[in-house]
CSV table of C-alpha atoms and ligand atoms in Angstrom, one decimal:
chain,number,residue,atom,x,y,z
A,1,UNK,CA,0.0,0.0,0.0
A,2,UNK,CA,1.4,3.4,-1.0
A,3,UNK,CA,1.2,5.9,1.8
A,4,UNK,CA,-0.8,8.9,0.7
A,5,UNK,CA,-1.2,11.9,3.1
A,6,UNK,CA,-2.5,15.4,2.6
A,7,UNK,CA,-3.0,18.8,4.0
A,8,UNK,CA,-6.3,20.5,3.3
A,9,UNK,CA,-6.0,24.2,4.1
A,10,UNK,CA,-8.8,26.6,3.6
A,11,UNK,CA,-7.7,29.8,1.8
A,12,UNK,CA,-9.5,32.1,4.2
A,13,UNK,CA,-6.7,34.1,5.8
A,14,UNK,CA,-3.0,34.6,6.1
A,15,UNK,CA,-0.8,31.5,5.7
A,16,UNK,CA,-0.7,30.3,9.3
A,17,UNK,CA,2.4,28.7,11.0
A,18,UNK,CA,0.1,25.8,11.9
A,19,UNK,CA,-0.4,25.1,8.2
A,20,UNK,CA,3.4,24.9,7.8
A,21,UNK,CA,3.6,22.7,10.9
A,22,UNK,CA,1.0,20.2,9.6
A,23,UNK,CA,2.4,20.3,6.1
A,24,UNK,CA,5.9,19.4,7.4
A,25,UNK,CA,4.7,16.4,9.4
A,26,UNK,CA,2.7,15.2,6.5
A,27,UNK,CA,5.6,15.7,4.1
A,28,UNK,CA,8.1,13.9,6.3
A,29,UNK,CA,5.7,11.1,7.0
A,30,UNK,CA,5.2,10.7,3.2
A,31,UNK,CA,8.9,10.8,2.5
A,32,UNK,CA,9.8,8.4,5.3
A,33,UNK,CA,7.4,5.9,3.8
A,34,UNK,CA,8.2,6.6,0.2
A,35,UNK,CA,4.6,7.8,-0.2
A,36,UNK,CA,2.9,10.8,-1.7
A,37,UNK,CA,2.1,14.2,-0.1
A,38,UNK,CA,-1.0,16.0,-1.5
A,39,UNK,CA,-2.1,19.6,-1.1
A,40,UNK,CA,-5.8,20.0,-1.4
A,41,UNK,CA,-7.5,23.4,-1.2
A,42,UNK,CA,-10.7,23.3,0.8
A,43,UNK,CA,-12.5,26.4,-0.4
A,44,UNK,CA,-16.1,25.4,0.2
A,45,UNK,CA,-16.6,28.5,2.3
A,46,UNK,CA,-17.3,30.7,-0.6
A,47,UNK,CA,-17.7,33.8,1.4
A,48,UNK,CA,-14.3,33.7,3.1
A,49,UNK,CA,-12.1,32.0,0.5
A,50,UNK,CA,-10.0,34.2,-1.7
A,51,UNK,CA,-7.6,33.4,-4.6
A,52,UNK,CA,-4.9,35.5,-3.1
A,53,UNK,CA,-5.0,33.5,0.1
A,54,UNK,CA,-4.6,30.3,-1.9
A,55,UNK,CA,-1.6,31.9,-3.7
A,56,UNK,CA,-0.1,32.8,-0.3
A,57,UNK,CA,-0.4,29.2,0.8
A,58,UNK,CA,1.8,28.1,-2.1
A,59,UNK,CA,4.2,30.9,-1.6
A,60,UNK,CA,4.6,30.5,2.1
A,61,UNK,CA,5.0,26.7,2.0
A,62,UNK,CA,7.5,27.0,-0.8
A,63,UNK,CA,9.5,29.5,1.3
A,64,UNK,CA,9.7,26.7,3.9
A,65,UNK,CA,11.0,24.3,1.2
A,66,UNK,CA,7.8,22.3,1.6
A,67,UNK,CA,6.9,20.6,-1.7
A,68,UNK,CA,3.9,18.5,-2.6
A,69,UNK,CA,3.5,15.8,-5.2
A,70,UNK,CA,-0.1,16.6,-6.1
A,71,UNK,CA,-2.1,19.7,-5.8
A,72,UNK,CA,-4.1,22.4,-7.7
A,73,UNK,CA,-0.9,24.1,-9.0
A,74,UNK,CA,1.0,20.9,-9.9
A,75,UNK,CA,-1.8,18.6,-10.9
A,76,UNK,CA,-1.9,14.9,-10.4
A,77,UNK,CA,-4.0,11.8,-11.1
A,78,UNK,CA,-6.6,12.4,-8.5
A,79,UNK,CA,-7.6,16.0,-9.4
A,80,UNK,CA,-9.2,18.4,-9.3
A,81,UNK,CA,-7.5,19.3,-6.0
A,82,UNK,CA,-9.7,22.4,-5.3
A,83,UNK,CA,-13.0,21.6,-3.7
A,84,UNK,CA,-14.9,24.3,-5.5
A,85,UNK,CA,-14.2,22.3,-8.7
A,86,UNK,CA,-15.6,19.1,-7.2
A,87,UNK,CA,-19.2,20.2,-6.4
A,88,UNK,CA,-20.9,17.5,-8.4
A,89,UNK,CA,-19.2,14.8,-6.4
A,90,UNK,CA,-20.5,16.1,-3.1
A,91,UNK,CA,-24.0,16.4,-4.4
A,92,UNK,CA,-23.9,12.8,-5.6
A,93,UNK,CA,-22.6,11.4,-2.4
A,94,UNK,CA,-25.0,13.4,-0.3
A,95,UNK,CA,-27.8,11.9,-2.4
A,96,UNK,CA,-26.3,8.4,-1.7
A,97,UNK,CA,-26.6,9.0,2.0
A,98,UNK,CA,-30.2,10.2,1.6
A,99,UNK,CA,-31.0,7.1,-0.4
A,100,UNK,CA,-29.5,4.9,2.2
A,101,UNK,CA,-31.4,6.6,5.0
A,102,UNK,CA,-28.2,7.7,6.6
A,103,UNK,CA,-28.9,11.4,6.2
A,104,UNK,CA,-32.1,13.5,6.1
A,105,UNK,CA,-33.4,16.7,4.7
A,106,UNK,CA,-33.8,19.4,7.3
A,107,UNK,CA,-36.2,22.2,6.5
A,108,UNK,CA,-35.6,24.3,9.7
A,109,UNK,CA,-35.4,28.0,9.1
A,110,UNK,CA,-33.1,30.4,10.8
A,111,UNK,CA,-35.9,31.3,13.2
A,112,UNK,CA,-36.5,27.6,14.0
A,113,UNK,CA,-32.8,27.2,14.8
A,114,UNK,CA,-32.9,30.3,17.0
A,115,UNK,CA,-35.8,28.9,18.8
A,116,UNK,CA,-33.9,25.6,19.4
A,117,UNK,CA,-30.9,27.6,20.6
A,118,UNK,CA,-33.1,29.4,23.0
A,119,UNK,CA,-34.6,26.2,24.3
A,120,UNK,CA,-31.2,24.7,24.7
A,121,UNK,CA,-30.0,27.7,26.8
A,122,UNK,CA,-32.8,26.9,29.2
A,123,UNK,CA,-32.4,23.1,29.3
A,124,UNK,CA,-28.6,23.1,29.1
A,125,UNK,CA,-28.7,20.8,26.1
A,126,UNK,CA,-26.8,21.6,22.9
A,127,UNK,CA,-27.1,21.1,19.2
A,128,UNK,CA,-29.9,20.5,16.8
A,129,UNK,CA,-33.0,18.9,18.4
A,130,UNK,CA,-33.5,16.5,15.4
A,131,UNK,CA,-37.1,17.6,14.7
A,132,UNK,CA,-36.7,16.9,11.0
A,133,UNK,CA,-35.0,13.5,11.4
A,134,UNK,CA,-38.3,11.6,11.3
A,135,UNK,CA,-40.4,13.5,8.9
A,136,UNK,CA,-42.6,11.3,6.8
A,137,UNK,CA,-42.3,11.0,3.1
A,138,UNK,CA,-45.5,12.9,2.8
A,139,UNK,CA,-44.3,15.8,5.0
A,140,UNK,CA,-41.0,16.0,3.1
A,141,UNK,CA,-42.9,16.1,-0.3
A,142,UNK,CA,-45.2,18.9,1.0
A,143,UNK,CA,-42.3,21.0,2.2
A,144,UNK,CA,-40.4,20.5,-1.0
A,145,UNK,CA,-43.5,21.4,-3.0
A,146,UNK,CA,-43.8,24.6,-1.0
A,147,UNK,CA,-40.3,25.4,-2.0
A,148,UNK,CA,-38.9,25.5,1.5
A,149,UNK,CA,-35.1,25.4,1.3
A,150,UNK,CA,-33.4,22.5,3.1
A,151,UNK,CA,-30.0,21.4,4.4
A,152,UNK,CA,-28.9,17.7,4.5
A,153,UNK,CA,-28.0,16.5,7.9
A,154,UNK,CA,-26.1,13.4,9.0
A,155,UNK,CA,-27.8,10.8,11.1
A,156,UNK,CA,-25.7,10.3,14.2
A,157,UNK,CA,-26.4,7.1,16.1
A,158,UNK,CA,-28.8,7.7,19.0
A,159,UNK,CA,-26.9,5.6,21.4
A,160,UNK,CA,-23.5,4.0,22.1
A,161,UNK,CA,-20.2,5.5,21.5
A,162,UNK,CA,-17.7,6.2,18.8
A,163,UNK,CA,-14.4,4.3,19.2
A,164,UNK,CA,-11.4,4.6,17.0
A,165,UNK,CA,-7.6,4.1,17.2
A,166,UNK,CA,-5.6,7.2,16.8
A,167,UNK,CA,-2.0,6.4,15.9
A,168,UNK,CA,-0.8,9.2,18.2
A,169,UNK,CA,-3.4,9.5,20.9
A,170,UNK,CA,-4.3,5.9,21.2
A,171,UNK,CA,-7.8,4.6,21.6
A,172,UNK,CA,-10.3,7.5,21.5
A,173,UNK,CA,-13.9,7.1,22.8
A,174,UNK,CA,-16.7,9.6,22.4
A,175,UNK,CA,-20.4,9.0,23.3
A,176,UNK,CA,-22.7,9.6,20.4
A,177,UNK,CA,-24.9,11.6,22.7
A,178,UNK,CA,-22.2,14.3,22.5
A,179,UNK,CA,-22.3,14.5,18.7
A,180,UNK,CA,-24.7,16.7,16.7
A,181,UNK,CA,-26.6,15.7,13.5
A,182,UNK,CA,-24.1,17.6,11.4
A,183,UNK,CA,-25.2,19.6,8.4
A,184,UNK,CA,-23.5,18.0,5.3
A,185,UNK,CA,-25.0,20.1,2.6
A,186,UNK,CA,-26.0,23.7,3.1
A,187,UNK,CA,-29.2,25.1,1.6
A,188,UNK,CA,-27.2,26.8,-1.2
A,189,UNK,CA,-26.1,23.4,-2.4
A,190,UNK,CA,-22.5,23.7,-1.1
A,191,UNK,CA,-21.1,20.9,1.1
A,192,UNK,CA,-19.8,21.6,4.6
A,193,UNK,CA,-16.2,20.7,5.5
A,194,UNK,CA,-17.2,17.3,6.9
A,195,UNK,CA,-18.8,15.8,3.8
A,196,UNK,CA,-16.3,17.3,1.3
A,197,UNK,CA,-13.3,16.3,3.4
A,198,UNK,CA,-14.4,12.6,3.7
A,199,UNK,CA,-15.4,12.2,0.1
A,200,UNK,CA,-12.1,13.7,-1.1
A,201,UNK,CA,-10.0,11.7,1.4
A,202,UNK,CA,-11.7,8.6,0.1
A,203,UNK,CA,-11.5,9.4,-3.6
A,204,UNK,CA,-7.9,10.6,-3.3
A,205,UNK,CA,-7.0,7.3,-1.5
A,206,UNK,CA,-5.6,9.0,1.6
A,207,UNK,CA,-4.2,6.4,3.9
A,208,UNK,CA,-3.3,8.6,6.9
A,209,UNK,CA,-5.0,11.8,8.1
A,210,UNK,CA,-2.4,13.7,10.0
A,211,UNK,CA,-3.9,16.9,11.3
A,212,UNK,CA,-4.1,19.1,14.4
A,213,UNK,CA,-5.9,17.8,17.4
A,214,UNK,CA,-8.4,20.8,17.2
A,215,UNK,CA,-10.2,18.5,14.6
A,216,UNK,CA,-10.7,15.7,17.1
A,217,UNK,CA,-14.2,16.8,17.9
A,218,UNK,CA,-15.1,16.4,14.2
A,219,UNK,CA,-13.5,12.9,13.9
A,220,UNK,CA,-16.6,10.9,15.2
A,221,UNK,CA,-18.6,12.5,12.4
A,222,UNK,CA,-16.0,11.4,9.9
A,223,UNK,CA,-15.9,7.9,11.4
A,224,UNK,CA,-19.6,7.5,11.0
A,225,UNK,CA,-19.6,8.9,7.5
A,226,UNK,CA,-17.0,6.3,6.5
A,227,UNK,CA,-19.3,3.6,8.0
A,228,UNK,CA,-22.4,4.9,6.3
A,229,UNK,CA,-20.7,4.9,2.9
A,230,UNK,CA,-19.1,1.5,3.6
A,231,UNK,CA,-15.6,2.9,3.1
A,232,UNK,CA,-12.4,1.9,4.9
A,233,UNK,CA,-11.4,4.9,7.1
A,234,UNK,CA,-7.8,6.2,7.0
A,235,UNK,CA,-5.6,6.0,10.0
A,236,UNK,CA,-6.1,9.1,12.1
A,237,UNK,CA,-3.1,10.9,13.6
A,238,UNK,CA,-3.9,13.9,15.6
A,239,UNK,CA,-1.0,16.1,16.3
A,240,UNK,CA,-0.6,18.4,19.4
A,241,UNK,CA,-1.6,22.0,18.8
A,242,UNK,CA,0.8,24.8,18.7
A,243,UNK,CA,0.4,27.0,21.8
A,244,UNK,CA,1.3,30.5,22.6
A,245,UNK,CA,3.6,31.2,25.5
A,246,UNK,CA,0.4,31.8,27.6
A,247,UNK,CA,-0.4,28.1,27.1
A,248,UNK,CA,-3.4,29.0,24.9
A,249,UNK,CA,-4.0,28.3,21.2
A,250,UNK,CA,-1.8,30.5,19.0
A,251,UNK,CA,-3.7,33.6,18.0
A,252,UNK,CA,-2.9,36.4,15.6
A,253,UNK,CA,-4.5,38.7,18.1
A,254,UNK,CA,-1.6,38.1,20.4
A,255,UNK,CA,1.4,36.8,18.4
A,256,UNK,CA,2.4,36.9,14.8
A,257,UNK,CA,1.0,33.7,13.2
A,258,UNK,CA,1.6,34.4,9.6
A,259,UNK,CA,4.5,32.5,8.0
A,260,UNK,CA,5.4,35.6,6.1
A,261,UNK,CA,6.1,37.5,9.3
A,262,UNK,CA,9.0,35.1,10.0
A,263,UNK,CA,10.2,35.4,6.4
A,264,UNK,CA,10.1,39.2,6.6
A,265,UNK,CA,11.9,39.3,9.9
A,266,UNK,CA,14.8,37.4,8.3
A,267,UNK,CA,14.5,33.9,9.8
A,268,UNK,CA,16.1,31.2,7.8
A,269,UNK,CA,13.6,28.8,6.4
A,270,UNK,CA,15.7,25.7,7.4
A,271,UNK,CA,15.8,27.0,11.0
A,272,UNK,CA,12.1,27.8,11.0
A,273,UNK,CA,11.3,24.3,9.7
A,274,UNK,CA,13.7,22.7,12.3
A,275,UNK,CA,11.9,24.7,15.0
A,276,UNK,CA,8.5,23.6,13.8
A,277,UNK,CA,9.4,19.9,13.7
A,278,UNK,CA,10.8,20.3,17.2
A,279,UNK,CA,7.4,21.5,18.4
A,280,UNK,CA,5.8,18.1,17.7
A,281,UNK,CA,8.7,15.6,17.8
A,282,UNK,CA,11.6,14.6,19.9
A,283,UNK,CA,14.6,13.3,18.1
A,284,UNK,CA,16.6,10.4,19.6
A,285,UNK,CA,19.5,11.6,21.7
A,286,UNK,CA,17.6,14.8,22.4
A,287,UNK,CA,19.0,16.5,19.3
A,288,UNK,CA,17.6,19.9,18.6
A,289,UNK,CA,19.4,21.0,15.5
A,290,UNK,CA,19.1,18.7,12.6
A,291,UNK,CA,18.5,18.8,8.9
A,292,UNK,CA,15.1,17.7,7.6
A,293,UNK,CA,16.6,14.6,6.1
A,294,UNK,CA,17.5,13.3,9.6
A,295,UNK,CA,14.0,13.5,10.9
A,296,UNK,CA,12.7,11.9,7.6
A,297,UNK,CA,15.0,9.0,8.1
A,298,UNK,CA,14.3,8.3,11.8
A,299,UNK,CA,10.6,9.3,11.8
A,300,UNK,CA,8.6,7.3,14.3
A,301,UNK,CA,5.1,8.3,15.2
A,302,UNK,CA,5.7,7.2,18.8
A,303,UNK,CA,8.0,10.1,19.3
A,304,UNK,CA,5.3,12.7,18.5
A,305,UNK,CA,4.2,14.6,21.5
A,306,UNK,CA,0.7,14.1,22.8
A,307,UNK,CA,0.2,17.5,24.4
A,308,UNK,CA,0.5,21.0,23.0
A,309,UNK,CA,3.8,22.5,22.1
A,310,UNK,CA,4.7,26.1,23.0
A,311,UNK,CA,5.6,28.2,20.0
A,312,UNK,CA,8.4,30.0,21.8
A,313,UNK,CA,10.2,32.6,19.6
A,314,UNK,CA,13.1,32.8,22.1
A,315,UNK,CA,13.8,29.2,21.1
A,316,UNK,CA,13.3,30.0,17.5
A,317,UNK,CA,15.8,32.8,17.8
A,318,UNK,CA,18.4,30.5,19.4
A,319,UNK,CA,17.9,27.9,16.7
A,320,UNK,CA,18.2,30.5,13.9
A,321,UNK,CA,21.4,31.7,15.4
A,322,UNK,CA,22.8,28.2,15.6
A,323,UNK,CA,22.1,27.9,11.9
A,324,UNK,CA,23.8,31.2,11.1
A,325,UNK,CA,26.9,30.2,13.1
A,326,UNK,CA,27.2,26.5,12.3
A,327,UNK,CA,25.3,25.8,9.1
A,328,UNK,CA,26.0,28.7,6.7
A,329,UNK,CA,29.6,29.0,5.6
A,330,UNK,CA,30.9,32.5,6.2
A,331,UNK,CA,31.3,33.0,2.5
A,332,UNK,CA,27.6,32.3,1.8
A,333,UNK,CA,26.2,34.5,4.5
A,334,UNK,CA,26.1,37.7,2.5
A,335,UNK,CA,24.3,36.0,-0.3
A,336,UNK,CA,21.7,34.7,2.1
A,337,UNK,CA,21.2,38.1,3.6
A,338,UNK,CA,20.8,39.5,0.0
A,339,UNK,CA,18.3,36.8,-0.7
A,340,UNK,CA,16.3,38.0,2.2
A,341,UNK,CA,15.7,41.6,1.4
A,342,UNK,CA,19.1,43.3,0.7
A,343,UNK,CA,18.4,42.8,-2.9
A,344,UNK,CA,17.8,45.2,-5.8
A,345,UNK,CA,14.1,44.5,-6.0
A,346,UNK,CA,13.6,45.5,-2.4
A,347,UNK,CA,16.0,48.4,-2.4
A,348,UNK,CA,14.4,49.9,-5.5
A,349,UNK,CA,11.1,50.1,-3.7
A,350,UNK,CA,12.8,52.1,-0.9
A,351,UNK,CA,14.7,54.6,-3.1
A,352,UNK,CA,11.7,56.8,-3.9
A,353,UNK,CA,11.1,57.2,-0.1
A,354,UNK,CA,14.7,58.0,0.7
A,355,UNK,CA,15.8,60.0,-2.3
A,356,UNK,CA,14.9,63.5,-1.1
A,357,UNK,CA,15.6,62.8,2.5
A,358,UNK,CA,19.3,62.1,2.5
A,359,UNK,CA,22.2,64.5,2.4
A,360,UNK,CA,24.8,61.8,2.0
A,361,UNK,CA,24.5,58.1,1.3
A,362,UNK,CA,25.6,57.7,4.9
A,363,UNK,CA,22.1,58.9,5.8
A,364,UNK,CA,20.4,56.0,3.9
A,365,UNK,CA,20.0,53.6,6.8
A,366,UNK,CA,19.1,56.4,9.2
A,367,UNK,CA,16.0,57.0,7.1
A,368,UNK,CA,14.9,53.5,6.4
A,369,UNK,CA,16.4,51.3,9.2
A,370,UNK,CA,12.9,50.3,10.3
A,371,UNK,CA,12.5,48.2,7.2
A,372,UNK,CA,15.4,46.1,8.2
A,373,UNK,CA,15.5,45.8,12.0
A,374,UNK,CA,13.2,43.7,14.1
A,375,UNK,CA,13.4,45.3,17.4
A,376,UNK,CA,12.7,49.0,17.3
A,377,UNK,CA,14.0,50.9,20.3
A,378,UNK,CA,10.8,52.1,22.0
A,379,UNK,CA,11.1,54.7,24.7
A,380,UNK,CA,8.2,56.5,26.6
A,381,UNK,CA,9.3,59.8,25.1
A,382,UNK,CA,8.8,58.4,21.6
A,383,UNK,CA,5.2,57.8,22.4
A,384,UNK,CA,4.5,61.0,24.2
A,385,UNK,CA,1.5,62.8,22.7
A,386,UNK,CA,-1.4,64.8,24.1
A,387,UNK,CA,-3.2,61.6,25.0
A,388,UNK,CA,-2.3,59.2,27.8
A,389,UNK,CA,-0.5,55.9,27.1
A,390,UNK,CA,-3.8,54.1,27.8
A,391,UNK,CA,-5.6,56.1,25.1
A,392,UNK,CA,-2.6,55.3,22.9
A,393,UNK,CA,-3.3,51.7,23.4
A,394,UNK,CA,-7.0,52.2,22.5
A,395,UNK,CA,-6.0,54.0,19.3
A,396,UNK,CA,-3.7,51.2,18.2
A,397,UNK,CA,-6.3,48.6,19.1
A,398,UNK,CA,-8.9,50.5,17.1
A,399,UNK,CA,-6.6,50.6,14.1
A,400,UNK,CA,-6.0,46.9,14.4
A,401,UNK,CA,-9.8,46.2,14.5
A,402,UNK,CA,-10.4,48.3,11.4
A,403,UNK,CA,-7.7,46.8,9.4
A,404,UNK,CA,-8.7,43.2,10.4
A,405,UNK,CA,-12.3,43.9,9.6
A,406,UNK,CA,-11.6,45.2,6.1
A,407,UNK,CA,-8.9,42.6,5.5
A,408,UNK,CA,-6.9,45.3,3.7
A,409,UNK,CA,-3.6,46.4,5.0
A,410,UNK,CA,-2.4,48.8,2.4
A,411,UNK,CA,-0.9,52.2,3.3
A,412,UNK,CA,-4.1,53.7,1.8
A,413,UNK,CA,-6.3,51.6,4.1
A,414,UNK,CA,-4.2,52.6,7.1
A,415,UNK,CA,-4.4,56.2,6.1
A,416,UNK,CA,-8.2,56.0,5.9
A,417,UNK,CA,-8.5,54.1,9.1
A,418,UNK,CA,-6.2,56.6,11.0
A,419,UNK,CA,-8.4,59.5,9.9
A,420,UNK,CA,-11.5,57.7,11.1
A,421,UNK,CA,-9.9,56.8,14.4
A,422,UNK,CA,-8.9,60.5,14.9
A,423,UNK,CA,-12.4,61.5,14.4
A,424,UNK,CA,-14.0,58.9,16.7
A,425,UNK,CA,-11.5,59.8,19.5
A,426,UNK,CA,-11.8,63.6,18.7
A,427,UNK,CA,-8.0,64.0,18.5
A,428,UNK,CA,-5.7,65.7,16.1
A,429,UNK,CA,-4.9,63.3,13.3
A,430,UNK,CA,-1.4,64.6,12.7
A,431,UNK,CA,-0.3,65.4,16.2
A,432,UNK,CA,-1.7,62.3,17.9
A,433,UNK,CA,-2.6,59.4,15.5
A,434,UNK,CA,0.2,59.9,13.0
A,435,UNK,CA,2.7,60.5,15.8
A,436,UNK,CA,1.7,57.3,17.4
A,437,UNK,CA,2.0,55.5,14.1
A,438,UNK,CA,5.5,56.8,13.4
A,439,UNK,CA,6.6,55.8,16.9
A,440,UNK,CA,5.1,52.3,16.6
A,441,UNK,CA,6.0,51.4,13.0
A,442,UNK,CA,9.3,53.2,12.6
A,443,UNK,CA,10.5,53.8,16.1
A,444,UNK,CA,10.9,57.5,15.1
A,445,UNK,CA,9.1,60.7,15.6
A,446,UNK,CA,9.2,61.4,11.9
A,447,UNK,CA,10.5,59.6,8.8
A,448,UNK,CA,9.7,58.9,5.2
A,449,UNK,CA,6.0,59.0,4.1
A,450,UNK,CA,4.3,56.7,6.6
A,451,UNK,CA,1.7,55.1,4.4
A,452,UNK,CA,4.0,54.4,1.5
A,453,UNK,CA,6.4,52.8,3.9
A,454,UNK,CA,3.7,50.5,5.3
A,455,UNK,CA,3.2,49.0,1.8
A,456,UNK,CA,6.9,48.0,2.0
A,457,UNK,CA,6.9,47.0,5.6
A,458,UNK,CA,4.1,44.6,5.0
A,459,UNK,CA,1.0,43.6,6.8
A,460,UNK,CA,2.5,41.1,9.2
A,461,UNK,CA,5.2,43.4,10.6
A,462,UNK,CA,2.8,46.2,10.8
A,463,UNK,CA,0.4,44.2,12.8
A,464,UNK,CA,3.1,42.9,15.1
A,465,UNK,CA,4.4,46.4,15.8
A,466,UNK,CA,1.0,47.7,16.6
A,467,UNK,CA,0.6,44.9,19.1
A,468,UNK,CA,4.0,45.5,20.5
A,469,UNK,CA,3.2,49.1,21.0
A,470,UNK,CA,0.1,48.2,23.0
A,471,UNK,CA,2.2,46.0,25.2
A,472,UNK,CA,4.9,48.7,25.6
A,473,UNK,CA,2.3,51.2,26.7
A,474,UNK,CA,0.9,48.9,29.3
A,475,UNK,CA,-1.8,47.0,27.5
A,476,UNK,CA,-5.5,47.1,28.0
A,477,UNK,CA,-7.1,45.3,30.9
A,478,UNK,CA,-10.1,43.0,30.3
A,479,UNK,CA,-12.4,45.5,32.1
A,480,UNK,CA,-11.1,48.5,30.2
A,481,UNK,CA,-11.3,46.6,27.0
A,482,UNK,CA,-15.0,45.9,27.3
A,483,UNK,CA,-15.8,49.5,28.2
A,484,UNK,CA,-13.6,50.7,25.3
A,485,UNK,CA,-15.3,48.2,22.9
A,486,UNK,CA,-18.7,49.6,23.8
A,487,UNK,CA,-17.6,53.2,23.0
A,488,UNK,CA,-16.0,52.1,19.8
A,489,UNK,CA,-19.1,50.2,18.6
A,490,UNK,CA,-21.1,53.3,19.4
A,491,UNK,CA,-18.7,55.3,17.3
A,492,UNK,CA,-17.7,57.8,19.9
A,493,UNK,CA,-14.6,57.4,22.1
A,494,UNK,CA,-14.2,61.1,23.0
A,495,UNK,CA,-15.2,60.4,26.6
A,496,UNK,CA,-12.1,58.2,27.0
A,497,UNK,CA,-9.7,61.0,26.1
A,498,UNK,CA,-9.0,63.1,29.2
B,501,LIG,N1,-9.9,22.4,5.9
B,501,LIG,C1,-9.4,22.0,7.1
B,501,LIG,C2,-8.4,23.1,7.6
B,501,LIG,O1,-8.6,24.2,7.2
B,501,LIG,C3,-8.8,20.6,7.0
B,501,LIG,C4,-8.7,19.9,8.3
B,501,LIG,C5,-8.3,18.5,8.1
B,501,LIG,O2,-7.1,18.2,7.9
B,501,LIG,O3,-9.1,17.6,8.0
B,501,LIG,O4,-7.4,22.8,8.2
């Protein structure tokens, strides 16, 4: 049997370090077993999926030197590899489940579901109350004739428990009573993750599903789907989650989670990859620095950790330094730094910003150092404006919210957002908001045109610096945050500025 594994990212946001982490373990498992590693794009969420996010998945994984044998961009014998191009298949298999009596049409409206949620709140129960599960043929015909839209729901056994062997976690047991009658097809005819994922894993002959353990709550639904279809399930291997230093799930609201952030800060892809493998695996002889080939050779699922691994950038820094000292010959170092962003392409972007601001070439880095250094030297004086540090925090937070909401991080978007923020807070745009932005993003009181610079600095470093500034200015307590949020939603934060 040829080992076939896959990652199945959804192109709904920035390329997450967790995607690289899972891709790596899938890739090294495949290579260890002389198998195939597949990249499938799960873009069934039409509202949130975007082509540029898909492109960024390819770009960021390629930066990590992660390569796949089959995928939307490279093709392969089991295509198409993008779920939006496989709709007919899901419709067909949903119908098969209906025909077998393993799924049912649910005609509940949004109001019905709200009513169920309300009743659940009172009774302490959760999930769908299965009121459409036993509709008669006649009732179904009537509702269909009346043109009531429906979803297709999975019939979960009403008693007993789901048991499966996880190659990492061991035997997993889950009472069926805890599992909801999952929607498989939405009323717009699009499948949900669960149906599409199972159909594709089966048709693509995936032998091992290696994914993060946040998916474990979905696995019983997948196990029963395999059973209903009469298909052999793959071996499940649920990897420990990446955690922030606070022990909680990594979140972009607290730490940089985009792979591009690490690229832009000048980490070496081989060190980054080494660090990521170390998160989930312990090498024999406690080795911490090793080339990817070594872990491919010795890979043993028993050495995968069972609990979360802390994504600790201090450790990443140390590993990166070890690579710089020990793995890159001195004569190659300059060429690696050039590959990063000391290259013509990057420099040419900067020239228009710098040209009229330097008296000598010696002033060049004075003007644009913030595009090259990771740790800006923040001082309280730098951030001093008419508003208190606390209000400074609110202003940064408001900018972050606005940029996240619009999902556009261009200089132009930041310009627009900064003006709106000034208005909502009733503060001077230039003297307060712009000053805070110069301090946060450049570590300077003034510099080259801010918004043009942001386009070069990039979204991920911009976000990280705004977050760092909030932390530097003392942060926002939970209580203050909720009060601030209220004012912000009401569109008036003037009362916060004293
Ligand atoms: N589309 C899911 C994701 O975004 C795939 C999870 C899985 O591997 O089953 O990660």
